[in-house]
Coordinates of C-alpha atoms and ligand atoms in Angstrom, one line a residue:
X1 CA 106.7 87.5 -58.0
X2 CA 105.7 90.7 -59.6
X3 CA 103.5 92.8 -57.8
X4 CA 100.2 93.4 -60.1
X5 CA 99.0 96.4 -58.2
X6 CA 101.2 98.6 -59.5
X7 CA 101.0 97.7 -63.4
X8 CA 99.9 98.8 -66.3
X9 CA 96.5 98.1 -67.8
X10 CA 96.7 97.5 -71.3
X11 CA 93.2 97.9 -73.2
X12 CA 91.9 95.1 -75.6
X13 CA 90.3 96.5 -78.7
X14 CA 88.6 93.1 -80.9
X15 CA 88.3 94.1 -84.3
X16 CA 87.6 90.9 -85.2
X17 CA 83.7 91.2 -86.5
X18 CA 85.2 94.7 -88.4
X19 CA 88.8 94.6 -89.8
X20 CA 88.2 90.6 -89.6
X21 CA 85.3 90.2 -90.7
X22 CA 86.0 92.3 -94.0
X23 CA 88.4 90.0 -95.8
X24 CA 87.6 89.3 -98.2
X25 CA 85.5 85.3 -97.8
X26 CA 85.1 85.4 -94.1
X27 CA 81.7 86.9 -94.1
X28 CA 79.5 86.0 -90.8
X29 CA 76.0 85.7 -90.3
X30 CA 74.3 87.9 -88.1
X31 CA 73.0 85.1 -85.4
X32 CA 77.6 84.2 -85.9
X33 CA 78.0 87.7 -85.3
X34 CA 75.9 87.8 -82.1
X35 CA 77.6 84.7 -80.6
X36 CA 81.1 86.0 -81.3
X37 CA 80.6 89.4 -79.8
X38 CA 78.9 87.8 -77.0
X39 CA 81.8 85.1 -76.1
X40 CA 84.2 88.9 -76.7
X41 CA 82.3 90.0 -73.8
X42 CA 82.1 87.5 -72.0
X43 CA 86.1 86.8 -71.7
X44 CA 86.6 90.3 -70.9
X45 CA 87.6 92.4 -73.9
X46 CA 87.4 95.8 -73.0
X47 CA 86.0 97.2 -76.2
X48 CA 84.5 95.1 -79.4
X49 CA 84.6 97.0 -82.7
X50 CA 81.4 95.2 -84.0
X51 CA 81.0 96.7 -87.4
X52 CA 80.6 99.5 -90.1
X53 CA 76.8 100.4 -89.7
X54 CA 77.5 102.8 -93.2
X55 CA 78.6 99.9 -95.1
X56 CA 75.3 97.5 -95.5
X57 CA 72.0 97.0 -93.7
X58 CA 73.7 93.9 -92.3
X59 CA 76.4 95.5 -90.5
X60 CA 73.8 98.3 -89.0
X61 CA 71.6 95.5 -87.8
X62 CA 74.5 93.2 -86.5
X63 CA 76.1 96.4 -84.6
X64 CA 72.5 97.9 -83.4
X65 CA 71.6 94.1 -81.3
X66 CA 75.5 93.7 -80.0
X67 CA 75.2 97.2 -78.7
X68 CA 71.7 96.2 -77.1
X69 CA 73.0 92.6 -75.7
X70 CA 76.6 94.2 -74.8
X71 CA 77.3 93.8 -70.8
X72 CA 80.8 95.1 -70.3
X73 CA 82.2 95.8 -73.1
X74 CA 82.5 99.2 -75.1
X75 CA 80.8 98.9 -78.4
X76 CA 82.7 100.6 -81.2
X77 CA 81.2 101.1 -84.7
X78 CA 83.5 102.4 -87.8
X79 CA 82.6 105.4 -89.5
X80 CA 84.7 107.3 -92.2
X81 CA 85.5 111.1 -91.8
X82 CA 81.8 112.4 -93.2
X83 CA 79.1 113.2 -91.0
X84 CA 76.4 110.9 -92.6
X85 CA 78.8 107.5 -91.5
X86 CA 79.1 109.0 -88.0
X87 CA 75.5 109.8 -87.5
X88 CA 74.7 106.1 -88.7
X89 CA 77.5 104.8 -86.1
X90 CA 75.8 106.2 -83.7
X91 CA 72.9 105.5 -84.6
X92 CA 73.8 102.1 -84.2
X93 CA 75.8 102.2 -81.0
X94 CA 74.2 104.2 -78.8
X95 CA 72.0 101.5 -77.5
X96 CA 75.1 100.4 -75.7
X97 CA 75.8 101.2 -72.1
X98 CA 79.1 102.5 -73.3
X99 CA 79.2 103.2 -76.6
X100 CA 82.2 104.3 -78.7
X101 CA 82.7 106.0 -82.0
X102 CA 85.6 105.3 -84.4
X103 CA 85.9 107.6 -87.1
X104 CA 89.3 107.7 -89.1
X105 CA 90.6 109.0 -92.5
X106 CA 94.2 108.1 -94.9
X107 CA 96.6 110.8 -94.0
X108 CA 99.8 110.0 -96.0
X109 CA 100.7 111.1 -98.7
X110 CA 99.2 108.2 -101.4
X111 CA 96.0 107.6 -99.1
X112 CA 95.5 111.9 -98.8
X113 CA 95.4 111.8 -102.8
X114 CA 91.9 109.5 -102.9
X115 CA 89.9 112.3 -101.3
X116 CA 91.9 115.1 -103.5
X117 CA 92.6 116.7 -100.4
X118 CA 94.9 119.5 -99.5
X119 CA 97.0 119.1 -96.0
X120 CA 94.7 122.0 -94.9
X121 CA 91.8 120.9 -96.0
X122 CA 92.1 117.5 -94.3
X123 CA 93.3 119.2 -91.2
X124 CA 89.6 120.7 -91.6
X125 CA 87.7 117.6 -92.0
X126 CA 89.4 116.1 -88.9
X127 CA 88.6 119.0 -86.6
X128 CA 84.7 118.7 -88.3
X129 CA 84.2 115.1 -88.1
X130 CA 85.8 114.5 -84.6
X131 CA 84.0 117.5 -83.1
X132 CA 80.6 116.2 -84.8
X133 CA 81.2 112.5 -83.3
X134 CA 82.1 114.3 -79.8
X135 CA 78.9 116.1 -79.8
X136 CA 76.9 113.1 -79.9
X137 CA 79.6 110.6 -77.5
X138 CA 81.9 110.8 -75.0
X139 CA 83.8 108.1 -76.1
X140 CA 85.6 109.2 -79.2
X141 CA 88.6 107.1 -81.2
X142 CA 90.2 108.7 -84.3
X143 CA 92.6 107.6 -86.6
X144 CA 94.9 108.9 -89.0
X145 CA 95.2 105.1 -91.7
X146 CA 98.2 104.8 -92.5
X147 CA 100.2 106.5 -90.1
X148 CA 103.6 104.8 -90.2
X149 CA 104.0 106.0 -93.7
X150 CA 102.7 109.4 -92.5
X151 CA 104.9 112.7 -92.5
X152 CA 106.1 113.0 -89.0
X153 CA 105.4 116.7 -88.7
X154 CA 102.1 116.1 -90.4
X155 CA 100.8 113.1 -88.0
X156 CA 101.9 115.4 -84.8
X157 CA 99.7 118.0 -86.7
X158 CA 96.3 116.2 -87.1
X159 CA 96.7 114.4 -84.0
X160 CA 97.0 117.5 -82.1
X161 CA 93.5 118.8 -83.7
X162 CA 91.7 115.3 -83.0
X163 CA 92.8 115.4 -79.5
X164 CA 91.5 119.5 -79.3
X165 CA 88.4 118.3 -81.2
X166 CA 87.4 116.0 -78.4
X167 CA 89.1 112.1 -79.2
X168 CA 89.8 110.1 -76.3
X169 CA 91.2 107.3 -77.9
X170 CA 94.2 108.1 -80.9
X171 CA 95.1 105.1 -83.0
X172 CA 98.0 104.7 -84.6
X173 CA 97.5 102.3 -87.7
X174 CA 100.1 100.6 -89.8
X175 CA 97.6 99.9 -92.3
X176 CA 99.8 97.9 -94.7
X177 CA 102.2 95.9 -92.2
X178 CA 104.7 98.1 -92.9
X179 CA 106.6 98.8 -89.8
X180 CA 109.2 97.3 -87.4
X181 CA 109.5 96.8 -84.0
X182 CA 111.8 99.7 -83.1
X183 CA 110.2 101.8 -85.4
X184 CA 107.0 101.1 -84.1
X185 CA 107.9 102.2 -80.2
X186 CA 109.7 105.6 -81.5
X187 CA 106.6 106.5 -83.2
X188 CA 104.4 106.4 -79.8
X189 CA 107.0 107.9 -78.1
X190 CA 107.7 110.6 -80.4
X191 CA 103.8 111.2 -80.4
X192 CA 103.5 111.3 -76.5
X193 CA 106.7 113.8 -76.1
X194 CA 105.5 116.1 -79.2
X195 CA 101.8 116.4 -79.3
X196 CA 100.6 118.7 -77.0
X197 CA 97.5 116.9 -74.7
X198 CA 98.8 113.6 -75.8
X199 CA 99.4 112.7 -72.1
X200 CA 95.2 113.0 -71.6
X201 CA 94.2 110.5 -74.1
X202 CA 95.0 106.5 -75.0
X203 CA 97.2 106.0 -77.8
X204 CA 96.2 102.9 -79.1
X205 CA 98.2 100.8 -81.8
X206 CA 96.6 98.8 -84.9
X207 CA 99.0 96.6 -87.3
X208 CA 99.0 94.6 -90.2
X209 CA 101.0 91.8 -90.5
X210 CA 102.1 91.7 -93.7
X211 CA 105.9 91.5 -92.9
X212 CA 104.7 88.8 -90.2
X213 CA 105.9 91.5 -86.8
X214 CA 102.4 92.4 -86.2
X215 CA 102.6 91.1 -82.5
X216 CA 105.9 92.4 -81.9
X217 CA 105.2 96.1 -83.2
X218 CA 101.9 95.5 -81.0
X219 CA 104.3 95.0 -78.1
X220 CA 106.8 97.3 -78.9
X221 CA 104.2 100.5 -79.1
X222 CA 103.1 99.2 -75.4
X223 CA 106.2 99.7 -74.1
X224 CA 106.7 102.6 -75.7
X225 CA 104.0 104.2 -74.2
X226 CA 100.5 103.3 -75.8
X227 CA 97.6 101.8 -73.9
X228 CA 95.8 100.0 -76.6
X229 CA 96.4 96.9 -78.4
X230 CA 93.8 96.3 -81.5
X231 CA 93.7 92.8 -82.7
X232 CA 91.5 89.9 -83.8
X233 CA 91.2 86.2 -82.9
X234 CA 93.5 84.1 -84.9
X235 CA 95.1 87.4 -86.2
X236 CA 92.2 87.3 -89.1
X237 CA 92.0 89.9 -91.0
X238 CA 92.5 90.8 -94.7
X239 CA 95.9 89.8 -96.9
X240 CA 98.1 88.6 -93.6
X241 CA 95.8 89.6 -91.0
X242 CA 95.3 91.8 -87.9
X243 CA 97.6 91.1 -84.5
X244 CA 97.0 88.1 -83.0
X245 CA 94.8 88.8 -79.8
X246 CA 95.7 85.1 -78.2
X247 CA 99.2 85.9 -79.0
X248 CA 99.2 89.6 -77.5
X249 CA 97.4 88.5 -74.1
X250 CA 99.6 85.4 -73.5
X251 CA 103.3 87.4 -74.1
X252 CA 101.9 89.5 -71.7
X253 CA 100.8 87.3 -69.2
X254 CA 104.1 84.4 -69.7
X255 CA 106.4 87.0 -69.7
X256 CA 105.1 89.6 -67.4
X257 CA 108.7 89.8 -66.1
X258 CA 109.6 91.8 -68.8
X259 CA 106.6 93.3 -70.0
X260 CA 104.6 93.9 -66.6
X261 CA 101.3 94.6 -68.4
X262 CA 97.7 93.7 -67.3
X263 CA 94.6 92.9 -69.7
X264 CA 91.2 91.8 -68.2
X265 CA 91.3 89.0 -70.8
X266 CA 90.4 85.4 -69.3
X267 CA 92.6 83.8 -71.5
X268 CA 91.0 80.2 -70.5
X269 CA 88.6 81.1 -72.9
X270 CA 91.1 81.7 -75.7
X271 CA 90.6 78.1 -77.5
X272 CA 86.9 78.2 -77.4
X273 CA 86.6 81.3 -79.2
X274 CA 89.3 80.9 -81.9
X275 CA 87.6 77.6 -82.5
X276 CA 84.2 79.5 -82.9
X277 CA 86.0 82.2 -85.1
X278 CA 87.6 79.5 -87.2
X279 CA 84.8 77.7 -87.6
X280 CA 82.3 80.7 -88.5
X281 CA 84.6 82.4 -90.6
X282 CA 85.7 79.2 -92.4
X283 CA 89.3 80.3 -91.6
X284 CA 91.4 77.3 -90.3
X285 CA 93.8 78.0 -87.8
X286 CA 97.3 76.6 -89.0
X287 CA 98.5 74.2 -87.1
X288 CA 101.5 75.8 -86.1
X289 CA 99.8 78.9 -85.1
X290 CA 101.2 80.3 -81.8
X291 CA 98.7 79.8 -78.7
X292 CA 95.9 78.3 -80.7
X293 CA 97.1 75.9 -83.0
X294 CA 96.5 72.0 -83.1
X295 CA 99.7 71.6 -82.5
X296 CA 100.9 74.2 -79.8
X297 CA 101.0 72.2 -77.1
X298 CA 102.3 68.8 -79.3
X299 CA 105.4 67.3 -78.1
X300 CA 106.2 64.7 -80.9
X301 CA 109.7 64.1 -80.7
X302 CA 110.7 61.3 -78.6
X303 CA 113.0 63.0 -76.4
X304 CA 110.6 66.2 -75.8
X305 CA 108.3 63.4 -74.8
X306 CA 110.7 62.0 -72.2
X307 CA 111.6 65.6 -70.7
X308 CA 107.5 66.4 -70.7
X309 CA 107.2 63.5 -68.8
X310 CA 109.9 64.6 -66.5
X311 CA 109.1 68.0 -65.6
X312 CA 105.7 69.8 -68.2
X313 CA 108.5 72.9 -67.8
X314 CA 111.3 71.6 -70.0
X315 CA 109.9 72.5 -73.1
X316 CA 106.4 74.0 -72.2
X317 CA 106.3 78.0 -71.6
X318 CA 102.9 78.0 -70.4
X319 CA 100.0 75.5 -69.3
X320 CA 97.6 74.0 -72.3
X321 CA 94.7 75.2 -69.6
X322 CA 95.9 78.4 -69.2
X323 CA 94.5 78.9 -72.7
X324 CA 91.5 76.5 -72.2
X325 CA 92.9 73.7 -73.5
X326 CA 91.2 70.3 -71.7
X327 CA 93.3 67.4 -72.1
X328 CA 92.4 65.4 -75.8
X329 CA 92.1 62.1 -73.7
X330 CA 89.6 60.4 -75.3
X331 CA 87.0 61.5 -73.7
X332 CA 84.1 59.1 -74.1
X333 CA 82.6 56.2 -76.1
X334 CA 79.5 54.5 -77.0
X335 CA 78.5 53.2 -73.2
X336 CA 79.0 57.0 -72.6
X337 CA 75.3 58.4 -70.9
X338 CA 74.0 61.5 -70.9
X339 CA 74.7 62.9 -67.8
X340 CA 78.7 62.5 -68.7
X341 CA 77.7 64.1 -72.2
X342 CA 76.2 66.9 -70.7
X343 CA 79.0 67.8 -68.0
X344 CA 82.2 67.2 -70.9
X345 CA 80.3 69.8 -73.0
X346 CA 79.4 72.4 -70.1
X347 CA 83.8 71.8 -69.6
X348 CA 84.3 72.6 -73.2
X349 CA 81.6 76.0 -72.5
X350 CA 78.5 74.9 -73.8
X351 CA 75.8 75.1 -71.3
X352 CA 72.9 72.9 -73.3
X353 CA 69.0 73.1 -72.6
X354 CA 67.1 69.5 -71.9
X355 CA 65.6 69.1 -75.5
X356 CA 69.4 70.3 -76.9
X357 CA 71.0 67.9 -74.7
X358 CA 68.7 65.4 -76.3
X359 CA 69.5 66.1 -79.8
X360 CA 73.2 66.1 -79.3
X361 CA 73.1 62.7 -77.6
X362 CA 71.4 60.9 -80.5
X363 CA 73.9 62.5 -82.8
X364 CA 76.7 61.4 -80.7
X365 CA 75.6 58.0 -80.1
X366 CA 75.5 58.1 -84.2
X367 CA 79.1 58.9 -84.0
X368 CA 80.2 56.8 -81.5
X369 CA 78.6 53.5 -83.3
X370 CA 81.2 54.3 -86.4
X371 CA 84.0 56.1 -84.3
X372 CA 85.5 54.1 -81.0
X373 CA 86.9 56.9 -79.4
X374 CA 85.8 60.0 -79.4
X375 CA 87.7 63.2 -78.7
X376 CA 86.8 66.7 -77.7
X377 CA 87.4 68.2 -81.0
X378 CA 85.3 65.6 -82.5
X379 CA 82.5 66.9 -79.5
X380 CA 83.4 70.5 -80.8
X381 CA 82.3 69.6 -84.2
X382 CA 79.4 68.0 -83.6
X383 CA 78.0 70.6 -81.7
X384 CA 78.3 73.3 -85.0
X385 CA 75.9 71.4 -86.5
X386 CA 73.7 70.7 -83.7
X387 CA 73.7 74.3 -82.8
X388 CA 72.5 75.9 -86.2
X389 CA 69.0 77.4 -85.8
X390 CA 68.6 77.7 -89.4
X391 CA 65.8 75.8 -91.7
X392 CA 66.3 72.4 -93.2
X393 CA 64.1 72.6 -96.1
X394 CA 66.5 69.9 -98.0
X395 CA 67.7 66.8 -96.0
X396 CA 70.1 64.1 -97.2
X397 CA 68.2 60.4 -97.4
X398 CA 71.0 58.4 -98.5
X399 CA 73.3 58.8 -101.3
X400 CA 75.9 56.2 -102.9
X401 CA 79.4 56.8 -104.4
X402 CA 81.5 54.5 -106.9
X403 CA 84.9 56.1 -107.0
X404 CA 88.4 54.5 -107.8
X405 CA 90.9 54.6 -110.8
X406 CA 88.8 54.4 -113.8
X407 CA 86.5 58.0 -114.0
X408 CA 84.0 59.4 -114.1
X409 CA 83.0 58.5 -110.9
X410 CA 79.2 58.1 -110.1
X411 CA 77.2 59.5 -107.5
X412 CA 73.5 58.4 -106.6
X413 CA 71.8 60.8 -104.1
X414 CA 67.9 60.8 -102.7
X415 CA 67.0 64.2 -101.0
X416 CA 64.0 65.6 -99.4
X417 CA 63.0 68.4 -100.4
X418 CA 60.5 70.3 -98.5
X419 CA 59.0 67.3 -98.0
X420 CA 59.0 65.5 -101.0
X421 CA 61.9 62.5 -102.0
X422 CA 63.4 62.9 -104.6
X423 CA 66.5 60.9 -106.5
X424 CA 69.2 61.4 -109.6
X425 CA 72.5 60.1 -110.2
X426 CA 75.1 61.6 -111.3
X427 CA 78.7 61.3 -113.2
X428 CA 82.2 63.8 -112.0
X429 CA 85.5 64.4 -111.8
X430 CA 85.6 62.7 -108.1
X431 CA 83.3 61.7 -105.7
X432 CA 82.8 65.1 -104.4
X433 CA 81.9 66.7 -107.8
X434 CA 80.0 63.8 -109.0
X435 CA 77.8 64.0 -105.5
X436 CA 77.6 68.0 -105.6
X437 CA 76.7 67.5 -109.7
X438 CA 73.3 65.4 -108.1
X439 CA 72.3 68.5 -105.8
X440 CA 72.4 70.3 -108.2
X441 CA 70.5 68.6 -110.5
X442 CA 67.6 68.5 -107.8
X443 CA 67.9 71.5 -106.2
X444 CA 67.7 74.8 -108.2
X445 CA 70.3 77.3 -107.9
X446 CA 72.7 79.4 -109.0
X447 CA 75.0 80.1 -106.4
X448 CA 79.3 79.7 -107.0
X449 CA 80.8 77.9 -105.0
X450 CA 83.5 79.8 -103.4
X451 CA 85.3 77.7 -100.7
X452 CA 85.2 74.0 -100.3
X453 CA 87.8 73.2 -97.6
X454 CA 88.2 69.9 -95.7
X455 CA 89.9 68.9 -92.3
X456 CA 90.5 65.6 -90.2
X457 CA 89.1 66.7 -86.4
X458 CA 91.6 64.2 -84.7
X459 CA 94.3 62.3 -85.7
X460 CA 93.8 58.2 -87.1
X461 CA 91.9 57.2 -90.6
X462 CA 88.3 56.8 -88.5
X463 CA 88.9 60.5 -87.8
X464 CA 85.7 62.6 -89.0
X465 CA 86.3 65.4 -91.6
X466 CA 85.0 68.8 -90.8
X467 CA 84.1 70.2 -94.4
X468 CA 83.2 74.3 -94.9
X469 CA 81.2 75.0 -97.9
X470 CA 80.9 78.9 -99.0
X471 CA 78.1 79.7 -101.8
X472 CA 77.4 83.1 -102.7
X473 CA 74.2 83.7 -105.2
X474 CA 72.6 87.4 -105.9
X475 CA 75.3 88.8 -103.8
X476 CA 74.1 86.5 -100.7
X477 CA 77.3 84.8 -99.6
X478 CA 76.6 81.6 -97.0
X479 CA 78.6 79.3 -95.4
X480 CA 77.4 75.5 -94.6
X481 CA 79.8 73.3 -92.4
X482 CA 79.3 69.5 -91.7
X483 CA 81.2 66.5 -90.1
X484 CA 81.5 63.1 -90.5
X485 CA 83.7 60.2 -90.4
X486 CA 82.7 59.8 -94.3
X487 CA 84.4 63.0 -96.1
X488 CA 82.0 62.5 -99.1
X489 CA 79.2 62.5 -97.0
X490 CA 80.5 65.5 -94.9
X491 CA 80.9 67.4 -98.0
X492 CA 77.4 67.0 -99.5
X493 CA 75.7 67.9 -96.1
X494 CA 77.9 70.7 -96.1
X495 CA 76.5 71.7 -99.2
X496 CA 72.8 71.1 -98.3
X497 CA 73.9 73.4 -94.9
X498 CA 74.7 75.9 -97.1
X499 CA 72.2 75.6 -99.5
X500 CA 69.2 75.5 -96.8
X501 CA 70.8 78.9 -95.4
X502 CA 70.6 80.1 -98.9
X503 CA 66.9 79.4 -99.0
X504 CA 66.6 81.3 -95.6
X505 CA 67.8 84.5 -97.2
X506 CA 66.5 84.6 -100.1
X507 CA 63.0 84.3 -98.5
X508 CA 64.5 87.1 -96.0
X509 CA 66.1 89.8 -99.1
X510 CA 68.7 92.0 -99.2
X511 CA 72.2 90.6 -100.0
X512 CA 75.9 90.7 -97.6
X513 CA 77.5 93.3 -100.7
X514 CA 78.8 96.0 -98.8
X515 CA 77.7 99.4 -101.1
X516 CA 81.0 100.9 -99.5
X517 CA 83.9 99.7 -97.9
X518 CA 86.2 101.3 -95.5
X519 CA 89.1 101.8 -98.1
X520 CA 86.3 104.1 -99.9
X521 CA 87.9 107.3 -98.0
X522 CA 85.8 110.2 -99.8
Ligands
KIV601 O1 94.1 99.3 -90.9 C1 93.6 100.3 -90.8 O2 94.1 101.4 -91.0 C2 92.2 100.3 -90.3 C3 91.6 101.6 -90.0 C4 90.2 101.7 -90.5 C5 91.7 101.9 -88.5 O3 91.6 99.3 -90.2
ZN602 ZN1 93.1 97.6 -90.1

């Protein structure tokens, strides 16, 4: 066995609610926001990078209360290389018991040309803006974007000034996925052996995975040297995605033999939260996603069945509950009580109040008189709909569908609507379109609908569909989710999810539309 005392800790930096969070379509709400940063916390992520506070009221607000709530974690706000973003940053994350500051700006060649600035010039504005953030926190991270397709000699250069300017942290992005594995370890090496003061700070190492090595250039940078892995649950993340944070904790931890690295991650909370990510950001996890995919842990084949039920070890590297994942017995049925409800939620994490427990219990007794067995994902799903605080100013009454070869098919639908019934039917191409035509028709709006996505929880044709809607209206993007054993009728309360969110924020103002984004490098 390897002794632990004497390894390495290697710092987890979730960028999930910032570099996640702002691809494009997997906008949060702020309550979403909240309850991801809190379950970050909670698992032991060392820091949480919970926004841009420059970019939009939202983000501000969002990274202001996760600083407030935050209990162990560092809370890191974005800020670009101008004095205005860092003050707002701060602004934002001081309320934190350890707050951090990220400020970064482009320094190749194509990313130094947005700014119009000069190699000197630039130099300037990093020794300004890191000394400025330093002077208001002690915990400073700077990066250079785009570092793998830096000049060598000029990376060494502003590195050197942002460490003499007071950064603690330096990380080394590879902005576009550009970079391999080897590559990716020289670089941290060549850094640590040439910068002078680069043994007194964390190098930290942020990839894209656009070429698909994100996880392995993570890796590599560790061993070369570098302290700090940035990543994102389910790798999310705009065009490819971030690093995988499930998939950089577990190579550490399964093969610890060769890579004798520690992280404070509890990684039995792994599936919870990439199930809450998925689920929030309307991002499905593949289902042969490493670590958190459906079917991970799946042994189909008929002789990995027979050597699984031999010895777990012949084909299985690590232990489904060593990433939190409870066995998908069925779990319970309709003689199921409450007491046995209450104790198979609080095993998949949710901890539920008396009048919750209530509410969740009439829903699944709902479920399990059309559903005989009922699974833990089909548990998971039910409680995303219990758990939505928001308004239900519009509520499905009952609805009818005639579908089959001969279109248009017909929809009939009665809502009520802030109190009042009231009914249309409606022709479209498919059940879905002809039952979204009738919402339409009784509720006014003019949102787009962006995403429609549908998925069967568990496996057989009783399974329930989980169905993601995403509006967005005035610049006020919303997402509504829904389950139920009838996909059309998943999808239209889906829709009405969405829709009564909508309602909420237009009575609330302001809109998601970031003014500026972090590519904006001026
Ligand atoms: O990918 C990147 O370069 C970034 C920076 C803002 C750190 O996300
Ligand atoms: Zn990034």
């Amino acid at each position: 066995m390897t002794d632990t005392t004497k390894q390495d800790r290697v710092l987890i930096f979730d960028t999930t609610l910032r570099d996640g969070e702002q691809s494009p379509g997997a906008t949060m709400t702020h309550a979403e926001k909240i309850e991801i940063a809190g379950l970050l916390d909670e698992m032991g992520v060392d820091i949480i990078e919970a926004g841009f506070p420059i970019a939009s009221e939202g983000d501000f607000a969002a990274v202001s209360e996760i600083a407030r709530l935050s209990k162990n974690s560092v809370i890191c706000g974005l800020a670009r290389a101008q004095t205005g973003d860092i003050d707002r940053c701060w602004d934002a994350v001081k309320h934190a018991p350890q707050p951090r500051i990220h400020t970064f700006i482009g320094t190749s060649p194509l990313h130094r040309a947005i700014p119009n600035l000069t190699m000197d010039e630039m130099a300037e504005r990093i020794h300004e803006t890191v000394t400025h953030a330093r002077n208001l926190c002690d915990n400073v991270q700077w990066s250079p974007m785009d570092a793998t397709r830096t000049e060598l000699d000029y990376l060494y250069r502003v590195v050197e000034i942002a460490i003499k300017a007071g950064a603690t942290t330096i990380n080394i992005p590879d902005t576009v996925g550009y970079t391999a594995p080897r590559e990716s370890a020289d670089l941290i090496r060549k850094l640590l052996e040439n910068v002078p003061g680069a043994d007194e700070i964390v190098f930290a190492t942020h990839c894209h995975n656009d070429l698909g090595m994100a996880t392995a250039n993570s890796l590599a940078a560790v061993e070369a040297g570098a302290r700090q892995i940035e990543c994102t649950i389910n790798g999310l993340g705009e065009r490819a995605g971030n690093t995988a944070l499930e998939e950089v904790v577990m190579a550490m931890k399964v093969r610890n033999d060769i890579m004798p690295f520690q992280t404070k991650v509890d990684s039995t909370k792994l599936m919870n939260i990439s199930r809450r990510v998925a689920a929030v950001s309307g991002f499905a996890v593949q289902f042969n996603k490493a670590i958190v995919g459906k079917n991970a842990f799946a042994h189909e084949s008929g002789i990995h069945q027979d050597g699984m039920l031999k010895n777990a070890e012949t084909f299985e590297i690590m232990r489904p509950e060593d990433v939190g994942l409870t066995e998908t017995n069925i779990v319970m049925g309709k003689h199921s009580g409450r007491a046995a409800l209450r104790s198979k939620l609080e095993n998949l994490g949710y901890e539920l109040g008396d009048n919750q427990l209530k509410d969740v219990f009439v829903r699944f007794k709902e479920l399990a008189d059309r559903k005989k067995e009922i699974y833990d994902d089909d548990l998971v799903a039910l409680m995303r709909m219990a758990t939505d605080p928001e308004s239900d100013r519009i509520v499905l009454k009952s609805m009818t569908v005639v579908c089959g070869t001969e279109g248009p098919q017909r929809a009939d639908m009665s809502l009520t609507i802030d109190g009042a019934e009231e009914s249309t039917a409606q022709t479209g191409d498919g059940p879905v379109d002809a039952s979204f035509n009738c919402i339409k028709a009784l509720v006014d709006h003019t949102a787009r609908l962006q995403l429609y996505q549908v998925h069967a929880v568990t496996e057989g044709t009783d399974a329930q569909a989980t169905v993601s809607v995403r509006l967005e209206e005035d610049g006020r993007i919303v997402t509504g989710q829904s389950a139920d054993t009838d996909t059309v009728v998943a999808s239209v309360r889906a829709y009405i999810h969405a829709l009564n969110r909508l309602l909420v924020r237009r009575e609330k103002g302001g809109t998601d539309k970031r003014e500026i984004s972090y590519k904006d490098v001026g």
